XYZ file of C-alpha atoms in Angstrom:
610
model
C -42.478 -36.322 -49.480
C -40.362 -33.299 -49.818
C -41.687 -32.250 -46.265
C -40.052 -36.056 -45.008
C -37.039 -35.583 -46.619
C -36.483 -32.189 -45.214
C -36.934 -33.399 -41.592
C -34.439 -36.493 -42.995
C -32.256 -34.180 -43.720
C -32.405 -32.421 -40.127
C -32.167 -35.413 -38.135
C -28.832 -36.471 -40.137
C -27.265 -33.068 -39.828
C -27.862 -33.084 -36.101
C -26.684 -36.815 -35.588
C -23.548 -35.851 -38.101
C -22.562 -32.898 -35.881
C -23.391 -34.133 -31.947
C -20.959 -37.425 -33.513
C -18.698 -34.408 -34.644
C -18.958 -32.609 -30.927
C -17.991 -35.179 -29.209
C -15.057 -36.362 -31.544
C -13.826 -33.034 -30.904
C -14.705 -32.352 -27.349
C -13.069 -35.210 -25.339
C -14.820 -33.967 -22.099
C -17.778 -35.847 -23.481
C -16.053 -39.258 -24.508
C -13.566 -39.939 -21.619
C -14.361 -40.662 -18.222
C -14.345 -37.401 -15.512
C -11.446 -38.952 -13.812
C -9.282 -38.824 -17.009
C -10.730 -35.508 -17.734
C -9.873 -33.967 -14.101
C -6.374 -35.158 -14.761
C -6.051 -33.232 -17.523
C -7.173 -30.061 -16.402
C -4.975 -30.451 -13.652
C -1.921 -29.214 -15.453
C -3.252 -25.954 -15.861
C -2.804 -22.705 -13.886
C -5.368 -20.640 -13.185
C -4.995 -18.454 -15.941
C -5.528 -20.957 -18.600
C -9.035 -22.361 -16.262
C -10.507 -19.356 -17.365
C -9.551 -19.587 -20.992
C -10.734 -22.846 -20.835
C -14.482 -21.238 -19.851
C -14.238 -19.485 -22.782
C -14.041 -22.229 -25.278
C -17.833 -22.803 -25.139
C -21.478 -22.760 -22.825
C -20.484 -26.754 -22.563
C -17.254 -25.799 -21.020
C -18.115 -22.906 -18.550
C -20.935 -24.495 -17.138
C -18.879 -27.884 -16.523
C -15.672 -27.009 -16.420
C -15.626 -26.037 -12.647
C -16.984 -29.493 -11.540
C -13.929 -30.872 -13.392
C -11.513 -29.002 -11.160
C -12.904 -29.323 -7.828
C -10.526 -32.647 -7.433
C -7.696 -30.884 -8.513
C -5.171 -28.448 -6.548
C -5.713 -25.802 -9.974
C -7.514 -23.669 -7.075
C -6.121 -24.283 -3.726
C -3.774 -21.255 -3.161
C -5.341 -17.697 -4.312
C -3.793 -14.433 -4.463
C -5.918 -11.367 -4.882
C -4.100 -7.954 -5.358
C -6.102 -4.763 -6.464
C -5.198 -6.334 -10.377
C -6.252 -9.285 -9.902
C -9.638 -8.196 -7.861
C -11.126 -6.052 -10.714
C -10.529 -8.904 -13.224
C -12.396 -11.566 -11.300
C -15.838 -12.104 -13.221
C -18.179 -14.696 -12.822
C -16.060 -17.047 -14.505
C -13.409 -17.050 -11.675
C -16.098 -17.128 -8.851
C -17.553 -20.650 -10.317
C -14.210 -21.926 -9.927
C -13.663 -21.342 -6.513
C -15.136 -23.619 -3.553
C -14.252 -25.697 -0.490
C -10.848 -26.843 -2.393
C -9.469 -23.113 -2.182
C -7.106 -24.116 1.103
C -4.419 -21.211 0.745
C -6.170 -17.279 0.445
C -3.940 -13.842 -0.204
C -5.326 -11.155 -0.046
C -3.121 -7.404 -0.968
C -4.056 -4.008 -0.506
C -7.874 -4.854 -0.466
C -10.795 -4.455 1.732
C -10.464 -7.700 3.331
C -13.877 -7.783 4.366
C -15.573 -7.497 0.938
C -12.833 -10.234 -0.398
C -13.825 -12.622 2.650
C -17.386 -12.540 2.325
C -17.119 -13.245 -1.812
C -15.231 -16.282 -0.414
C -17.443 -17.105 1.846
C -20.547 -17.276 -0.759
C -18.437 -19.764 -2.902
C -17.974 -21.882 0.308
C -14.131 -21.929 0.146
C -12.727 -23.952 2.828
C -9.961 -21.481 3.703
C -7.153 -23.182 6.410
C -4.336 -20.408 5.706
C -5.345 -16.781 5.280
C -2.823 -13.829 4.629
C -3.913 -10.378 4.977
C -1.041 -7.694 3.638
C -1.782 -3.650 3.939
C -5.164 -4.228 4.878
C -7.362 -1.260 3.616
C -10.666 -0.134 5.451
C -13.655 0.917 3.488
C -17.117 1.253 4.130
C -18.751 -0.349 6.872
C -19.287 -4.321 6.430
C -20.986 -5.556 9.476
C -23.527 -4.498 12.315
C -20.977 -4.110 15.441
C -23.071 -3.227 17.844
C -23.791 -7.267 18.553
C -20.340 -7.606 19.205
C -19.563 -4.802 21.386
C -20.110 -6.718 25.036
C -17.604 -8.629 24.867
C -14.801 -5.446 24.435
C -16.898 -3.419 27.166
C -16.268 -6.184 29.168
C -12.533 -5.856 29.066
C -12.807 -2.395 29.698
C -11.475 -0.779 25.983
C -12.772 1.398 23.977
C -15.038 -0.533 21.010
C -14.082 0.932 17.693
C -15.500 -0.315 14.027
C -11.957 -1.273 13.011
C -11.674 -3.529 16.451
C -14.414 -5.805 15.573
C -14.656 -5.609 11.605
C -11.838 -7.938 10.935
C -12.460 -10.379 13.560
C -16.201 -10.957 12.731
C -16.283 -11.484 9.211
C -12.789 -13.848 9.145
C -14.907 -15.605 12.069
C -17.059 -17.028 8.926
C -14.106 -19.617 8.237
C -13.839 -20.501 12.167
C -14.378 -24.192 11.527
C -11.395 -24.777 8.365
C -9.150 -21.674 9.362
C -5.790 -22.982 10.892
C -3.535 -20.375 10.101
C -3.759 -16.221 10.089
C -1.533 -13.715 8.846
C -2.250 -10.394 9.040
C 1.095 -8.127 7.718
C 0.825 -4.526 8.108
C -2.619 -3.486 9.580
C -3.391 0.175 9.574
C -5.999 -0.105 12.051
C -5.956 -2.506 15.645
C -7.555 -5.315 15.873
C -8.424 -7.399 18.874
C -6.501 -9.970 19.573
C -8.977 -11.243 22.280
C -12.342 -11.706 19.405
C -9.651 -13.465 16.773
C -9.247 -16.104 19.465
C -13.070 -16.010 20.863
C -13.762 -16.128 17.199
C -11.241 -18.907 16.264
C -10.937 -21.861 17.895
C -9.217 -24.197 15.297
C -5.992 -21.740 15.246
C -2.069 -23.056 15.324
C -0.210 -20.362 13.593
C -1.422 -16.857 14.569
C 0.521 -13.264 13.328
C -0.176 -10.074 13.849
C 1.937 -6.802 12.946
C 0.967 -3.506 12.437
C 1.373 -0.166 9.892
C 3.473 2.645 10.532
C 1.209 5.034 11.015
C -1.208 2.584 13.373
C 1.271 2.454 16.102
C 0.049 5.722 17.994
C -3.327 4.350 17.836
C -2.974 1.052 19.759
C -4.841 0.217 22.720
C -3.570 -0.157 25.627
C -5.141 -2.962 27.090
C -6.709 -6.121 25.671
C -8.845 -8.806 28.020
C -8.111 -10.429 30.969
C -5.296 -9.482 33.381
C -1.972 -11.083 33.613
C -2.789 -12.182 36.967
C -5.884 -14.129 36.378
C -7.164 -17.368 35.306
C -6.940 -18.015 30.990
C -10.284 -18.083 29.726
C -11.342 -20.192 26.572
C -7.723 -21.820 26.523
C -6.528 -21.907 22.681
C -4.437 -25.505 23.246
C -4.089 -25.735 19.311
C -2.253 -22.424 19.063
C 1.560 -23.385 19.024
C 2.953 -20.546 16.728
C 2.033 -16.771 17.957
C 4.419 -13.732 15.942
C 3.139 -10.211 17.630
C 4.155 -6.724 17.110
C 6.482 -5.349 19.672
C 4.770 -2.150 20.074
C 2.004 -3.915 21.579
C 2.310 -3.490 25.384
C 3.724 -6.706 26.934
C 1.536 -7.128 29.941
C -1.922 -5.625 28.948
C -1.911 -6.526 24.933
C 0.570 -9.868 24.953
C 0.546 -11.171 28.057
C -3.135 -11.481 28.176
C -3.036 -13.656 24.876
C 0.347 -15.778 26.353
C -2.608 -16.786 29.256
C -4.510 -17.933 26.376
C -2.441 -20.381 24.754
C -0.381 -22.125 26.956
C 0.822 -24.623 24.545
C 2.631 -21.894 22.571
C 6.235 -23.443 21.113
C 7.269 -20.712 19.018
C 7.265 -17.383 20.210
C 8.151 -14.199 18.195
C 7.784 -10.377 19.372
C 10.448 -8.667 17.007
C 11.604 -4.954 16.839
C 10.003 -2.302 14.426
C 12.972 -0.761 12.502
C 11.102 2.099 11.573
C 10.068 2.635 15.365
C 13.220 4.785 17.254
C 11.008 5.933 20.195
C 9.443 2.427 20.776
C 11.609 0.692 23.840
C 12.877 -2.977 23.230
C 11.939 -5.239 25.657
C 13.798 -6.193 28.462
C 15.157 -9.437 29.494
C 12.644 -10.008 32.197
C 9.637 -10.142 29.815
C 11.671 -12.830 27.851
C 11.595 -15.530 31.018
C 8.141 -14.301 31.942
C 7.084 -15.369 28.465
C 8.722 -18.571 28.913
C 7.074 -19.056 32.639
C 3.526 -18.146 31.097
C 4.453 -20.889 28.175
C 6.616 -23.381 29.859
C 6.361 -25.144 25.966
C 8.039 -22.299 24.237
C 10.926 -23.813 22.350
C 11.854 -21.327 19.535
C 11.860 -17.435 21.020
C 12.972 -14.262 19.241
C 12.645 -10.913 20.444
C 13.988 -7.443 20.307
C 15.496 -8.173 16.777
C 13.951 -6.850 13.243
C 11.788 -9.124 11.679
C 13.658 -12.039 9.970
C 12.126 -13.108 6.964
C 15.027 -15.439 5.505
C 15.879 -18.953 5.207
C 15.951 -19.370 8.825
C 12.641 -18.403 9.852
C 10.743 -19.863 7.259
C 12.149 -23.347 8.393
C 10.621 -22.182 11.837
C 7.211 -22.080 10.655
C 7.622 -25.150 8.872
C 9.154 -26.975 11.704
C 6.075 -25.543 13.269
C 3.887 -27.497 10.457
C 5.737 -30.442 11.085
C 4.920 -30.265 14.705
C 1.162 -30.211 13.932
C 1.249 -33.254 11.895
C 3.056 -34.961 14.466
C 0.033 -34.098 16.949
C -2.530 -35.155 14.450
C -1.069 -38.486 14.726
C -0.056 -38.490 17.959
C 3.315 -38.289 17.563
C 5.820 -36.187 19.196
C 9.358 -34.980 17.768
C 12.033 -37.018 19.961
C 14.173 -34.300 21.028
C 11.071 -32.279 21.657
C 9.629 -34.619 24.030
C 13.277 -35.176 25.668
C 13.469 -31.433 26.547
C 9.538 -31.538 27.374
C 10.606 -34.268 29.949
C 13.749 -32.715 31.402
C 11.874 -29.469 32.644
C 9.132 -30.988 33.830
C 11.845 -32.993 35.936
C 14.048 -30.367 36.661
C 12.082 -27.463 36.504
C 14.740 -25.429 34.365
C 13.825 -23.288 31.023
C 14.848 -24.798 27.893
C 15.077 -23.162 24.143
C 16.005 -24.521 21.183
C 16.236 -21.409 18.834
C 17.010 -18.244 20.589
C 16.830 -14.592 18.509
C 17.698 -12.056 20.794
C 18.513 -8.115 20.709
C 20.052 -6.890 24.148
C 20.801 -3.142 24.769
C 23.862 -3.368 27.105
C 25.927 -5.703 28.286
C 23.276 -6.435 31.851
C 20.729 -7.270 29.519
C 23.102 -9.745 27.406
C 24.197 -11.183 30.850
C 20.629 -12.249 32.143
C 20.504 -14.806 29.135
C 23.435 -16.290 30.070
C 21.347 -18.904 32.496
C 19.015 -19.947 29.591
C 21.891 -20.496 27.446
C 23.705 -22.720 29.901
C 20.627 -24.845 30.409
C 20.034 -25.363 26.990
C 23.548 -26.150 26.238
C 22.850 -29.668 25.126
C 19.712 -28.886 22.906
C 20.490 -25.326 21.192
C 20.230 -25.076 17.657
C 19.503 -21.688 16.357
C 21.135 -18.710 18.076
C 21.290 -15.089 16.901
C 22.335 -12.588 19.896
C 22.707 -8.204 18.417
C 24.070 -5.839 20.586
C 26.796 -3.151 20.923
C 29.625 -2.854 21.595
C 29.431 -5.966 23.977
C 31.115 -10.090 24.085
C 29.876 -13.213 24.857
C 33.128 -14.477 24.821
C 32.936 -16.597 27.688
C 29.898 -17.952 26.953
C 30.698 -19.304 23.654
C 34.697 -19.590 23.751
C 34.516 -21.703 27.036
C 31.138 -23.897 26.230
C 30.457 -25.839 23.209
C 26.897 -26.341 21.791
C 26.946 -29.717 20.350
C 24.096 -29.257 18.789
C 24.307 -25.595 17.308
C 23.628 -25.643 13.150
C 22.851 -22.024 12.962
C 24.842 -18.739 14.700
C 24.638 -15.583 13.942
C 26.236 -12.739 15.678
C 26.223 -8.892 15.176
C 27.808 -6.141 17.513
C 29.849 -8.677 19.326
C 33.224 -8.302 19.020
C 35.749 -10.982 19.198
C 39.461 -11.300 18.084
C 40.684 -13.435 15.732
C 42.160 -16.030 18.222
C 38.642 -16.550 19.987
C 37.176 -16.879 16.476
C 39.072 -19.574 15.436
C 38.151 -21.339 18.974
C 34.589 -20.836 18.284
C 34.602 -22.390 15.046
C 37.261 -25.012 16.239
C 34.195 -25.897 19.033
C 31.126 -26.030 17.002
C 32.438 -27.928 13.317
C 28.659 -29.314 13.067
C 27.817 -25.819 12.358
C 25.596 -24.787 8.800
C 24.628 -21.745 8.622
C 27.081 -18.862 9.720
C 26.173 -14.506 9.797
C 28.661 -12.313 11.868
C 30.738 -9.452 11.268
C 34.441 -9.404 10.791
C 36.325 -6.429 12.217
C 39.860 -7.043 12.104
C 42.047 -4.309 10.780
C 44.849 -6.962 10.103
C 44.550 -9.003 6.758
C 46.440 -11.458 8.541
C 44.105 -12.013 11.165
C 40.798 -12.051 8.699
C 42.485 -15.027 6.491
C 43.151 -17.153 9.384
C 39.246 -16.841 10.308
C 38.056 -17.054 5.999
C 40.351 -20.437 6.213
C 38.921 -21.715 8.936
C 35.323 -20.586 7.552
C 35.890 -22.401 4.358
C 36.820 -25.602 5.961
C 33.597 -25.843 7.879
C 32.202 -29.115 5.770
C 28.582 -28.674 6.632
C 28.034 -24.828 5.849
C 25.032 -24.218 3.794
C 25.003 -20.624 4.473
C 27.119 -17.623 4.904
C 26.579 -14.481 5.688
C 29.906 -12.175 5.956
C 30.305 -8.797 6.511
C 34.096 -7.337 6.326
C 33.454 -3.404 7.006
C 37.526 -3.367 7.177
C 38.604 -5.125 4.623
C 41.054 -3.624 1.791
C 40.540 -2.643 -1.425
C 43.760 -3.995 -2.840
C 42.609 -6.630 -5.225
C 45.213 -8.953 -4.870
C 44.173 -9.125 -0.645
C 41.205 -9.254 -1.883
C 41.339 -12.237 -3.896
C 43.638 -14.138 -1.819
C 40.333 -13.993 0.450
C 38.127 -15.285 -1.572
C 40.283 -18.056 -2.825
C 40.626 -19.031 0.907
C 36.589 -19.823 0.873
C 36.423 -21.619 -1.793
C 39.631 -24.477 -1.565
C 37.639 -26.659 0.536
C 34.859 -26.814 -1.967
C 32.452 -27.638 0.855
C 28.443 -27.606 0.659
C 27.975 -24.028 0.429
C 24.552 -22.989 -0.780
C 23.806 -19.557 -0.530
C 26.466 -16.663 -0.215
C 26.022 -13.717 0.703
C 29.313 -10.932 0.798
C 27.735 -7.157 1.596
C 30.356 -4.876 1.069
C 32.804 -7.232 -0.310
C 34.751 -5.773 -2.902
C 34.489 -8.272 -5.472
C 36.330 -8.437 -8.759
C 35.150 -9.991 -12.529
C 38.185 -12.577 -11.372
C 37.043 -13.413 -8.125
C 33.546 -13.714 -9.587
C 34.397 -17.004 -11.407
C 36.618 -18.262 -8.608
C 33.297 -18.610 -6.642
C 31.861 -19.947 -9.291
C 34.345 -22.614 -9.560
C 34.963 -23.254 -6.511
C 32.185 -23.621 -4.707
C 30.175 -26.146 -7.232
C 26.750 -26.312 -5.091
C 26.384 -22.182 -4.701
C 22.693 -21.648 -5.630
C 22.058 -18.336 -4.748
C 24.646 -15.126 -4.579
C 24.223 -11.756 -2.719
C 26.558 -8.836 -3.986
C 26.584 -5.790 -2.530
C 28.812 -2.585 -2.116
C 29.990 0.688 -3.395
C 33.330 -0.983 -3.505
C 32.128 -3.195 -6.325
C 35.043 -3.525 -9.086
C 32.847 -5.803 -11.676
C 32.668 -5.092 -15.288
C 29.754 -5.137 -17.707
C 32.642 -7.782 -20.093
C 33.087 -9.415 -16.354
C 29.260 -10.180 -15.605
C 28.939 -11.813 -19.139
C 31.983 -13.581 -18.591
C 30.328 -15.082 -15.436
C 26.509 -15.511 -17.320
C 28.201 -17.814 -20.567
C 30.094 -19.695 -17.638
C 27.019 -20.545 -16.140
C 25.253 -21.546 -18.810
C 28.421 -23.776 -19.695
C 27.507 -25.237 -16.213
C 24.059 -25.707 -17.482
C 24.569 -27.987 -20.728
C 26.963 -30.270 -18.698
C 24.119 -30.417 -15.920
C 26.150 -29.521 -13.165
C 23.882 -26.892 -11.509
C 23.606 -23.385 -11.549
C 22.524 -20.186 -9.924
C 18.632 -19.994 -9.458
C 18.814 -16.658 -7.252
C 21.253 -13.744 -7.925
C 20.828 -10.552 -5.725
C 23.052 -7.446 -7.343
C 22.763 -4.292 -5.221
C 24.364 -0.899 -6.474
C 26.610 -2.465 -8.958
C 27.292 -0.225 -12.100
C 28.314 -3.009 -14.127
C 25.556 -4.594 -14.574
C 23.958 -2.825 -17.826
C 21.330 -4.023 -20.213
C 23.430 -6.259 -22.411
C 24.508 -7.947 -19.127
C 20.661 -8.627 -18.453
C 20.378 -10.046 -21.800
C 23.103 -12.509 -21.237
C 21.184 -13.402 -17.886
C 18.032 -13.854 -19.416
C 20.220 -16.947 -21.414
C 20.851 -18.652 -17.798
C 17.963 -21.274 -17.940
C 17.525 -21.714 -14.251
C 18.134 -18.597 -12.896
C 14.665 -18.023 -11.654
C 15.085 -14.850 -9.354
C 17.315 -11.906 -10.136
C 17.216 -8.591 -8.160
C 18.699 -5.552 -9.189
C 18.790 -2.878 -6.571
C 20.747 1.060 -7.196
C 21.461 1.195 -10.298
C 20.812 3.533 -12.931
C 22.358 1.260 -16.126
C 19.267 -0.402 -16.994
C 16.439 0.572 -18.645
C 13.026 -1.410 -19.511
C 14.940 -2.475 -22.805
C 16.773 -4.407 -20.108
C 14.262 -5.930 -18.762
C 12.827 -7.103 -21.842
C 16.201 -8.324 -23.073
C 15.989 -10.500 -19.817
C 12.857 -12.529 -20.967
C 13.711 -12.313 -24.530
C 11.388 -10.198 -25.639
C 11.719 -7.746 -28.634
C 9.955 -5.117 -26.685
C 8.407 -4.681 -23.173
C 5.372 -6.515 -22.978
C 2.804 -6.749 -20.906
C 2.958 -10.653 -20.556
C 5.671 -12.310 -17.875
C 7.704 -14.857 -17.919
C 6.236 -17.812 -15.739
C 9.289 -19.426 -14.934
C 11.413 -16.143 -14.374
C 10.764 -12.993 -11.776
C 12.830 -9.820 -11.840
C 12.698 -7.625 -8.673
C 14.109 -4.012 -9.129
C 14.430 -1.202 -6.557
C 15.729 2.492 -6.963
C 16.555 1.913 -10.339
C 15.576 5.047 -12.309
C 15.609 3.743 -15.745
C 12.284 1.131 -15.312
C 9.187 2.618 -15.179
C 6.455 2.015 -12.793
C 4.121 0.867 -15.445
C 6.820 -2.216 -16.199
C 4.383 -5.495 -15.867
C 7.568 -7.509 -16.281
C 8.874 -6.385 -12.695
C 7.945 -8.046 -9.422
C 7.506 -5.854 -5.907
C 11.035 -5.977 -4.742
């Protein structure tokens, strides 16, 4: 009897607590559907936490997220590397879409991927690192001997093991490389490409090949028809490295081949290799060359232009105004662009693009000519782009007369960079009028290397830019010698200004000015009539750390970089997120991006890379 009752006893303790598990653990009493939805809201952080909970949970929890996009886009830094356990590897699988990968070995990362079966379409590869030796690359050396180069480790090593992701992988970017790669066994290797970049280190630039595969003068081989977006480092030659790969991909739409900065001794190109790029790729629409690479607004709405274009493909589909210039030089036989970046060296080189300008008078969009000391001012005085949003112009110079008849001619236009260099105020507040009555600008860039000091000039300027109250989004004034008044004149009167660029040793705000400017935007807050998300302060020594602190208060401001100043400290920073002390957690919803500023340490976890 007693031996009965004991086993009772057991049977009714384990009934009592499974009925008690699964009370508690609603992964075992609600359908998968409603618990995938769940689990959805997390971030990948708090999927690993969730492993933690219990054997039940790491050994199921995975399956519950392969629906979800918890997992799709991955960034691995050294950090983030060393943490990844076992945990983090049953997570991953053929949802992971979106892969970064920072100052790694790349190959090592890759092939961890590849053993969880992640079906990687977009790949970035920044500062790629190189060590130890990760494949046999003496299988793969006929092809290079074939094109008569040199076969090196660092060639091949890159090419062969990304090649595992041949059938998903859609897009590559590889930022930085200290090694070269060939160009020729990333396209052998994949086939499913549409967005291809390549740049290259510093310090890799003396070690480039010199040629690459076929000759310039021969048939394409393996023709990459997918391939529609191609970005390649300048100090690649033109006809043995790019020319070769141009031959390759003939349906090519957006071209880029910009300048190194860093590079003095490396030659831009000249204006012939511009229409020979266009003859090799009658399709090019978008070209920029002999300019440093842009990374703002303006180029990212390239590449995803350039993603709109493949999903107009996929369903057969073509943009309208696409197809319309498609048809007209097919029919005419003429070169057509609608987005031209282009950096000229004298005033012959400017000239030749004269002719591509004038036949794509009708259809230009985007232009952005730099050079010295030089005009286009028949050009752009005398002709009218009708279509023309964007224009930005640098080392041109123009009085203030054929200003105002440029911006009489294009009224359509949103999104304006130049360089004012009057030396009469007069003169710069006719053009700032006529600026701030442009109803469509977005986005302005202005640079006044000549304008005075005198605060009350200075403010009459500013109040000239904002008495339209037009659409203005971003602003950016380098050099602009702002005061804590004309600070909240902006602020006022331009009511859709999200983001704000202030720059200059000329600077006249206060610490007492900035917080002015913080409470009135958190005024702007409770009445919900926007705010600043990104502010960009560079080498202003009023901002301090009770300013940051006052920042931190601005609910929406979710970027704030802080570049040249020695005023803050990592008390600052802190302040910012409201924290008592620095800490090594950060803010989810916030980033702070510092640079040159003495007073944060290295060590600072709250800091982004600037």
């Amino acid at each position: 009897m007693i031996h009965g009752s004991i086993n009772t006893e057991s049977m009714v303790n384990n009934t009592v607590l499974t009925l008690l598990t699964k009370m508690l653990d609603f992964t075992l009493t609600l359908p998968a559907e409603i618990v995938s939805n769940i689990f959805s809201y997390l971030d990948q952080e708090n999927c690993i936490d969730c492993m933690l909970v219990c054997k039940h949970w790491h050994h199921l929890f995975p399956s519950y997220i392969q629906s979800t996009n918890v997992w799709e886009d991955l960034t691995i830094s050294p950090e983030t590397w060393n943490k990844i356990s076992d945990s983090v590897l049953k997570c991953l699988g053929p949802h992971v879409k979106n892969v970064s990968i920072q100052s790694q070995d790349t190959c090592i990362v890759l092939k961890s991927l590849d053993k969880q079966r992640c079906g990687i379409k977009s790949l970035v590869i920044t500062d790629f690192e190189n060590d130890g030796e990760m494949t046999d690359i003496y299988d793969h050396q006929i092809p290079l001997r074939r094109y008569g180069r040199t076969v090196t480790d660092d060639d091949i090593k890159l090419p062969v093991t990304i090649s595992e992701f041949s059938t998903t992988l859609t897009e590559l970017f590889i930022h930085s490389h200290t090694t070269d790669i060939s160009l020729t066994l990333l396209l052998d290797y994949l086939p499913a490409l549409t967005h291809l970049s390549v740049t290259f280190e510093y310090k890799a630039h003396h070690s480039l090949h010199s040629t690459e595969s076929i000759a310039s003068n021969t048939s394409p081989r393996n023709s990459m028809k997918n391939l529609i977006y191609l970005r390649l480092d300048n100090t690649l030659d033109f006809d043995s490295r790019i020319c070769p790969v141009l031959y390759r991909c003939p349906n090519i739409r957006f071209l880029m081949i910009p300048s190194d900065i860093g590079q003095d001794e490396i030659r831009d190109l000249p204006t012939q290799c511009l229409y020979t790029a266009l003859h090799i790729c009658p399709q090019i629409n978008y070209i920029l060359m002999n300019v440093e690479p842009l990374e703002g607004s303006q180029m990212k709405q390239w590449l995803q232009l350039s993603k709109k274009q493949i999903l107009w493909n996929d369903n057969d589909k073509k943009d309208i105004t696409t197809k319309m210039i498609d048809d007209q030089q097919e029919k005419e036989g003429v070169k057509l662009v609608r987005g031209l970046v282009f950096g000229a060296n004298d005033q012959d080189e400017l000239t030749r693009i004269f002719p591509l300008l004038e036949n794509s008078r009708s259809w230009l969009e985007y232009l952005r000519i730099e050079c010295i000391n030089t005009g286009l001012n028949d050009l752009l005085i005398r002709k009218i782009f009708p279509q023309l949003k964007a224009l930005e112009i640098f080392g041109l110079f123009f009085t203030s007369e054929e200003w105002i008849d440029i911006l009489h001619g294009h009224p359509q236009l949103e999104h304006l960079e130049t360089e004012l260099w009057f030396q009469a105020s007069e003169e710069l507040d006719s053009v700032i009028e006529l600026i701030g009555k442009l109803e469509r600008l977005k986005r302005l860039v202005l640079y006044c290397p000549a304008i005075s000091t005198l605060p009350e000039i200075v403010s009459k300027k500013i109040y000239l830019l904002c008495q339209s109250r037009n659409q203005l989004e971003t602003l950016e004034l380098p050099g602009f010698p702002v005061s804590d008044k004309d600070l909240l004149c902006l602020l006022e009167g331009l009511p859709k200004l999200r983001a704000l660029y202030l720059s200059g040793s000329k600077q006249t705000l206060t610490e007492d000015g900035l917080i002015a400017f913080a409470n009135r935007l958190r005024k702007k807050e409770k009445l919900m009539m926007g705010t600043i998300q990104c502010l960009d302060l560079h080498n202003i020594e009023g901002v301090t750390n009770k300013v940051l602190k006052h920042l931190g208060m601005i609910e929406n401001l979710a970027v704030l970089r802080i570049t040249s100043n020695k005023n803050i400290s990592d008390t600052g920073i802190a302040a910012y997120f409201g924290l008592q002390n620095n800490s090594s957690k950060v803010h989810k919803k916030k980033k702070v991006e510092v640079d040159r500023c003495p007073g944060i340490s290295k060590e600072n976890a709250l800091v982004s890379p600037f």
